[in-house]
GROMACS .gro file of C-alpha atoms in nm:
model
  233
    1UNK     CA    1 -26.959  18.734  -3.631
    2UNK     CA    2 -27.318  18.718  -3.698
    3UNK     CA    3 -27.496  18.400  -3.723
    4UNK     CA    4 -27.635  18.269  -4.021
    5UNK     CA    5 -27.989  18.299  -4.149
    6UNK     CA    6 -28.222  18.125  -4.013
    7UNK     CA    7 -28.414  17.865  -4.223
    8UNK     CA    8 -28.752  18.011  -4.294
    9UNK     CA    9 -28.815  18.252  -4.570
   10UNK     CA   10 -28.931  18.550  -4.345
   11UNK     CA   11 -28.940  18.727  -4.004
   12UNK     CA   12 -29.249  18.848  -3.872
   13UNK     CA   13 -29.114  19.130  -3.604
   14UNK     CA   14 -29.374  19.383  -3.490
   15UNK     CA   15 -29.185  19.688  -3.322
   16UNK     CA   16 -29.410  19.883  -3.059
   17UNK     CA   17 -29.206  20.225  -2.962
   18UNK     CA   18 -29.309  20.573  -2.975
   19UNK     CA   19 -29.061  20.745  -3.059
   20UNK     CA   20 -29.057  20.717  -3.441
   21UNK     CA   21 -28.680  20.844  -3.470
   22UNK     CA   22 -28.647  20.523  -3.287
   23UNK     CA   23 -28.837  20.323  -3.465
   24UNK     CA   24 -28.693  20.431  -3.769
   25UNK     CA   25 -28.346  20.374  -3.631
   26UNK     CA   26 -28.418  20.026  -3.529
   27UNK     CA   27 -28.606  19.928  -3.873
   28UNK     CA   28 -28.296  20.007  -4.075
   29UNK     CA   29 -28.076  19.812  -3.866
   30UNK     CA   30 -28.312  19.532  -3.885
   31UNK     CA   31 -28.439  19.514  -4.222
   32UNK     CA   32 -28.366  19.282  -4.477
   33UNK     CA   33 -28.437  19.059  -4.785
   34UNK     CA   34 -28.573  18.806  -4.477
   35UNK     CA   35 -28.702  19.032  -4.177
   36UNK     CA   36 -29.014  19.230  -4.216
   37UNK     CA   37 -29.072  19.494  -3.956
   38UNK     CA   38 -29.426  19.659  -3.864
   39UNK     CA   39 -29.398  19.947  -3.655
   40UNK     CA   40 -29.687  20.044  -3.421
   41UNK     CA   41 -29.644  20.350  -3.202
   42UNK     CA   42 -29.981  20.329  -2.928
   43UNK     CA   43 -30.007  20.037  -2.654
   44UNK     CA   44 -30.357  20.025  -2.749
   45UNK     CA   45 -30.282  19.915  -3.109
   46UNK     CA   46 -29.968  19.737  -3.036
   47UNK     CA   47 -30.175  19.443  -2.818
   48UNK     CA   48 -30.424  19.436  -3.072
   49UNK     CA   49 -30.200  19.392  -3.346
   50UNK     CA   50 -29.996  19.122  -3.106
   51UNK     CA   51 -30.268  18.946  -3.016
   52UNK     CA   52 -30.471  18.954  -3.399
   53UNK     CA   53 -30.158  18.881  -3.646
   54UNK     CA   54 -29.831  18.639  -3.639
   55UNK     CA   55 -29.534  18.776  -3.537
   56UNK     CA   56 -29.205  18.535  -3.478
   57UNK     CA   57 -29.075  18.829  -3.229
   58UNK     CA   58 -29.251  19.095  -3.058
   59UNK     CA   59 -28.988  19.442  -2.975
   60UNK     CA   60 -29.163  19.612  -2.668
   61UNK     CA   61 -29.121  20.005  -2.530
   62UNK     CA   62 -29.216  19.952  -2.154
   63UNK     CA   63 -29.330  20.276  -2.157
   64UNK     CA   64 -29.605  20.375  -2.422
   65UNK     CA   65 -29.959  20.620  -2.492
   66UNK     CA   66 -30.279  20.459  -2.426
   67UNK     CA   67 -30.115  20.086  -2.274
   68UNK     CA   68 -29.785  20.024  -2.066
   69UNK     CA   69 -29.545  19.778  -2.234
   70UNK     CA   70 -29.589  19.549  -1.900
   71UNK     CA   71 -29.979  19.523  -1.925
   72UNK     CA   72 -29.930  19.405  -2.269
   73UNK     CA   73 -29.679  19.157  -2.209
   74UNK     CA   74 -29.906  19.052  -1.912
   75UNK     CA   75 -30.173  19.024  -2.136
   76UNK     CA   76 -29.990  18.824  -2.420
   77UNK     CA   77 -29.908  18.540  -2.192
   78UNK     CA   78 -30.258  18.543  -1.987
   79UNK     CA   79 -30.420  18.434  -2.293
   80UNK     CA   80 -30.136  18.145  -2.425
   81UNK     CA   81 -29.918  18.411  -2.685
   82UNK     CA   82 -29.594  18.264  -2.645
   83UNK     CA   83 -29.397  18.437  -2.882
   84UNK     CA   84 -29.095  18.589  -2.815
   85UNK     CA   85 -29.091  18.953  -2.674
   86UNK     CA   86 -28.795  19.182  -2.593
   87UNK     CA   87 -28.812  19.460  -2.369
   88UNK     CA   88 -28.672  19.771  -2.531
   89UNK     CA   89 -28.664  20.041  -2.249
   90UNK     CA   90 -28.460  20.344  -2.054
   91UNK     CA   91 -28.571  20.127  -1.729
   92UNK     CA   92 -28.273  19.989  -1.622
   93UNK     CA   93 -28.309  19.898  -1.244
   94UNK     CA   94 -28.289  19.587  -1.123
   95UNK     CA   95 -28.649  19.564  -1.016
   96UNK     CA   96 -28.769  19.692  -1.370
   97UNK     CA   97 -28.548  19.426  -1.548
   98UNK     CA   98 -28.671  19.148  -1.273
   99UNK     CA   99 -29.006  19.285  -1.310
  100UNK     CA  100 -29.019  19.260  -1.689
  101UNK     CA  101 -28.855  18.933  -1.746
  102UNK     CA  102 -29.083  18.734  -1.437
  103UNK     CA  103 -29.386  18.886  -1.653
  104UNK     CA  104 -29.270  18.677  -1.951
  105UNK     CA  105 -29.004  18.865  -2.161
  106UNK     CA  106 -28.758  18.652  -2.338
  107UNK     CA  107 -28.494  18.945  -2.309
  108UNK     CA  108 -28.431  19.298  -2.155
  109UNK     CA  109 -28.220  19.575  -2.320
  110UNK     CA  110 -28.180  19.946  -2.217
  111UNK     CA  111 -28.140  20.232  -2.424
  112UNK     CA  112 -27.932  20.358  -2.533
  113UNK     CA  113 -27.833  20.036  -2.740
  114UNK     CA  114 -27.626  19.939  -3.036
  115UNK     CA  115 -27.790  19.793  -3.346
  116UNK     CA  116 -27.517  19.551  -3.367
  117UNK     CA  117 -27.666  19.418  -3.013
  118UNK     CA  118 -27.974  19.434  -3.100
  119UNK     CA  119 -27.968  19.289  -3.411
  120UNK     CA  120 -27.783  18.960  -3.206
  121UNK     CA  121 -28.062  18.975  -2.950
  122UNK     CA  122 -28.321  18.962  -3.218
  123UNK     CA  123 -28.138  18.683  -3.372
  124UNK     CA  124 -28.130  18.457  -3.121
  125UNK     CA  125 -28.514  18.491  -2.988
  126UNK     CA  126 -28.540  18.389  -3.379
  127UNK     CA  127 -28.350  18.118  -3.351
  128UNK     CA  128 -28.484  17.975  -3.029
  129UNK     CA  129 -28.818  17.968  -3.161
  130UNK     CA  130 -28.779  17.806  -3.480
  131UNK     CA  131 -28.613  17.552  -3.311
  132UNK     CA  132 -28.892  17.552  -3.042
  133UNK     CA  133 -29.120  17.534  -3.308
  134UNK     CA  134 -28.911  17.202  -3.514
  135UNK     CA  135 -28.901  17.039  -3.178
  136UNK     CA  136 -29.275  16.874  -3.301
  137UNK     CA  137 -29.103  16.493  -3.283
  138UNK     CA  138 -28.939  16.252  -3.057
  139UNK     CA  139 -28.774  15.987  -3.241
  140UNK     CA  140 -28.489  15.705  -3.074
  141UNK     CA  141 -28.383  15.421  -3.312
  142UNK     CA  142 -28.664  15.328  -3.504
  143UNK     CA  143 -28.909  15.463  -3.256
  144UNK     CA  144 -29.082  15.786  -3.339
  145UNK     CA  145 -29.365  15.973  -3.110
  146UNK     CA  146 -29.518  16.281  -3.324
  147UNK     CA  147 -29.570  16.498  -3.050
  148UNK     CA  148 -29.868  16.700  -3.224
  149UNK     CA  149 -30.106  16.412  -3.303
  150UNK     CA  150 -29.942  16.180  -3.014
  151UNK     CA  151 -29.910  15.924  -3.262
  152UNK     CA  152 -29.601  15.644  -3.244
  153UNK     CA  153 -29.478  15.490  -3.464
  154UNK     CA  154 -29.194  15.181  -3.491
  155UNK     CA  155 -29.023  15.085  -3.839
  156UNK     CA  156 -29.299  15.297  -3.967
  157UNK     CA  157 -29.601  15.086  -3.853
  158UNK     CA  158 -29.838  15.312  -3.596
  159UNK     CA  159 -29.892  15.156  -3.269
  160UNK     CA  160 -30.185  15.158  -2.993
  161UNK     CA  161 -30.062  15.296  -2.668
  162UNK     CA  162 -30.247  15.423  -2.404
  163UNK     CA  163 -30.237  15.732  -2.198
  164UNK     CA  164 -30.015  15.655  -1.947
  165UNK     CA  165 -29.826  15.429  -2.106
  166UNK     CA  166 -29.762  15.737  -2.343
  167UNK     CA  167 -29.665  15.953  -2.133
  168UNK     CA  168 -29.440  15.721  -1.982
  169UNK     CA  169 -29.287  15.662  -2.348
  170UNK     CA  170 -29.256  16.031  -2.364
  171UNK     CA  171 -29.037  16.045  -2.046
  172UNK     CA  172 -28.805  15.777  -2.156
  173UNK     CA  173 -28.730  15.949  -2.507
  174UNK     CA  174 -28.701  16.260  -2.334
  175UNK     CA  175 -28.404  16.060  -2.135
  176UNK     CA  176 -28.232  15.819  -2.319
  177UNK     CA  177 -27.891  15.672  -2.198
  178UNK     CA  178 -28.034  15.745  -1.854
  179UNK     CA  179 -28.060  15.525  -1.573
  180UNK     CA  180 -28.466  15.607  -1.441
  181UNK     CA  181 -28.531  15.474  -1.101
  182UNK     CA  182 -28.832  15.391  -1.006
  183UNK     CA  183 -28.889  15.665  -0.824
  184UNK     CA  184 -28.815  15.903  -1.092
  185UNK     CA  185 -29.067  15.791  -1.322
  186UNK     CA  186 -29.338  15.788  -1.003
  187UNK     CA  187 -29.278  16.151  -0.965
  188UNK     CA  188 -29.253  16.218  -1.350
  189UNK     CA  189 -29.541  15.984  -1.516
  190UNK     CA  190 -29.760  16.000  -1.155
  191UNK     CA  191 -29.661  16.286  -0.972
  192UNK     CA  192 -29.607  16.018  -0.678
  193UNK     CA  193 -29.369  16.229  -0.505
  194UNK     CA  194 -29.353  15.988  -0.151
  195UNK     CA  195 -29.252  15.710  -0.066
  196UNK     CA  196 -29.510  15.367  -0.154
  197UNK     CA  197 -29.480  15.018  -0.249
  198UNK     CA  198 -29.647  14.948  -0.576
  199UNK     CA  199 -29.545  14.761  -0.896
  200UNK     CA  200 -29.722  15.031  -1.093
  201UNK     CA  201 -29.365  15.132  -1.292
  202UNK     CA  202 -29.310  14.761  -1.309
  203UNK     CA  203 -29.685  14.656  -1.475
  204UNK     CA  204 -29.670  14.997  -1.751
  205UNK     CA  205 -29.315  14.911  -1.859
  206UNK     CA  206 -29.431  14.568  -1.922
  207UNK     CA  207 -29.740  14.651  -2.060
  208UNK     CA  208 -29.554  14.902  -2.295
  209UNK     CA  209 -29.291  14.640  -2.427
  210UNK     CA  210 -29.589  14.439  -2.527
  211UNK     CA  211 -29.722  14.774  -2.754
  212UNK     CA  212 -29.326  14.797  -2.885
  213UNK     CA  213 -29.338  14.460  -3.017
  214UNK     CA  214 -29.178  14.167  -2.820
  215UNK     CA  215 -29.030  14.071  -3.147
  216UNK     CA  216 -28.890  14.370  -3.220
  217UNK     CA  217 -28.520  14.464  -3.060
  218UNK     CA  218 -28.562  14.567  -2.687
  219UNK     CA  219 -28.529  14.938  -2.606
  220UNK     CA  220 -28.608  14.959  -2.262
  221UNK     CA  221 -28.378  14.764  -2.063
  222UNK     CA  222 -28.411  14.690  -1.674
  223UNK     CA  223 -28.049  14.737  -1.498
  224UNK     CA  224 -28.105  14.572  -1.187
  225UNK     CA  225 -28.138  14.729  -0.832
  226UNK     CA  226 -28.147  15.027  -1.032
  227UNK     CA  227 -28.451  15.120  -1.235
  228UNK     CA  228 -28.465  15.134  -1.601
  229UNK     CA  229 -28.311  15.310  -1.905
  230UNK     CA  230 -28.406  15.365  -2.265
  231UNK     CA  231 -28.152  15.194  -2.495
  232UNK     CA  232 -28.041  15.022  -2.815
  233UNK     CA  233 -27.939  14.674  -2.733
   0.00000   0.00000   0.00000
């Protein structure tokens, strides 16, 4: 059963393969009222056209004229192109497969291939990056830290935090109903990964109760002997 659409009005997929029989194949398996499908046959062309439009997946022949299907890859992620690229190829070894998804491919599938498989493949890199891309807020109760700007708000009033104390935030919404040692949030927040005797946890959760509002309910609640843990009351 396939899933169901996802929520935006149109796919972006640019299809880099060769062999236009292929290509042909895989754009009428793929094409519909919501999918839009550019094909580009050269390496050459295919990493410019990666690299120079937006594309919500990227379907990659590891083996192409003018630029291999792994130097492009390479070359997406060396320059911060995270979107998601499956590896369309008769390569099936282990090392190739290894090869291609340590480089940065989402997914690996050999040909010969199904449509039907595919088409699921396809689907979920879709998926996974729309919700990627939705994932832009952290919100807990009435707490809410836009992760784009780094703004917070509580009860809809922005608040001044600092830094650290941000980041710290940021760990605790990232874990709620968890107990946090001290420890943990040394090596998290500080990257203190040994063993020392400081009240730094002790003096930012403090500080950052203050910026949550005193009078406000408490979130973070100490559980003695243990650590901390993020919390309606």
């Amino acid at each position: 059963m396939m899933n169901e659409p996802l929520s935006h009005s149109q796919s972006n997929i640019l299809l880099v393969e060769d062999d236009l029989d292929t290509a042909r194949y895989i754009e009428s398996g793929l094409a519909a009222p919501f999918t839009a499908i550019n094909i580009i046959a050269d390496g050459l062309q295919g990493r410019n056209a990666a690299i120079s439009g937006t594309w919500d997946c990227i379907i990659l022949d590891r083996r192409l004229p003018s630029l291999d299907g792994l130097t492009i890859l390479r070359d997406l992620r060396a320059i911060g192109i995270t979107t998601p690229v499956l590896f369309l190829t008769t390569m099936d070894g282990i090392h190739e497969r290894v090869t291609g998804l340590r480089s940065g491919a989402d997914d690996y599938l050999v040909k010969p291939f199904s449509l039907q498989e595919l088409s699921a493949r396809v689907e979920n890199l879709l998926r996974r990056a729309q919700q990627s891309y939705d994932q832009t807020r952290l919100v807990f109760a009435d707490l809410e830290i836009d992760l784009l700007t780094r703004d917070v708000r509580r009860g809809g009033e922005k608040l001044y935090i600092q830094a650290q104390e941000l980041k710290l935030l940021e760990y605790f919404m990232r874990h709620p109903h968890v107990t946090l040692s001290r420890e943990m949030l040394l090596q998290a927040v500080w990257d203190i990964d040994f063993p020392v005797h400081t009240n730094l946890v002790d003096t930012h959760v403090s500080r950052l109760r203050e910026r949550l509002g005193r009078e406000a309910p408490p979130l973070i609640q100490t559980l003695k002997g243990q650590g901390y843990m993020l919390k309606r009351t």
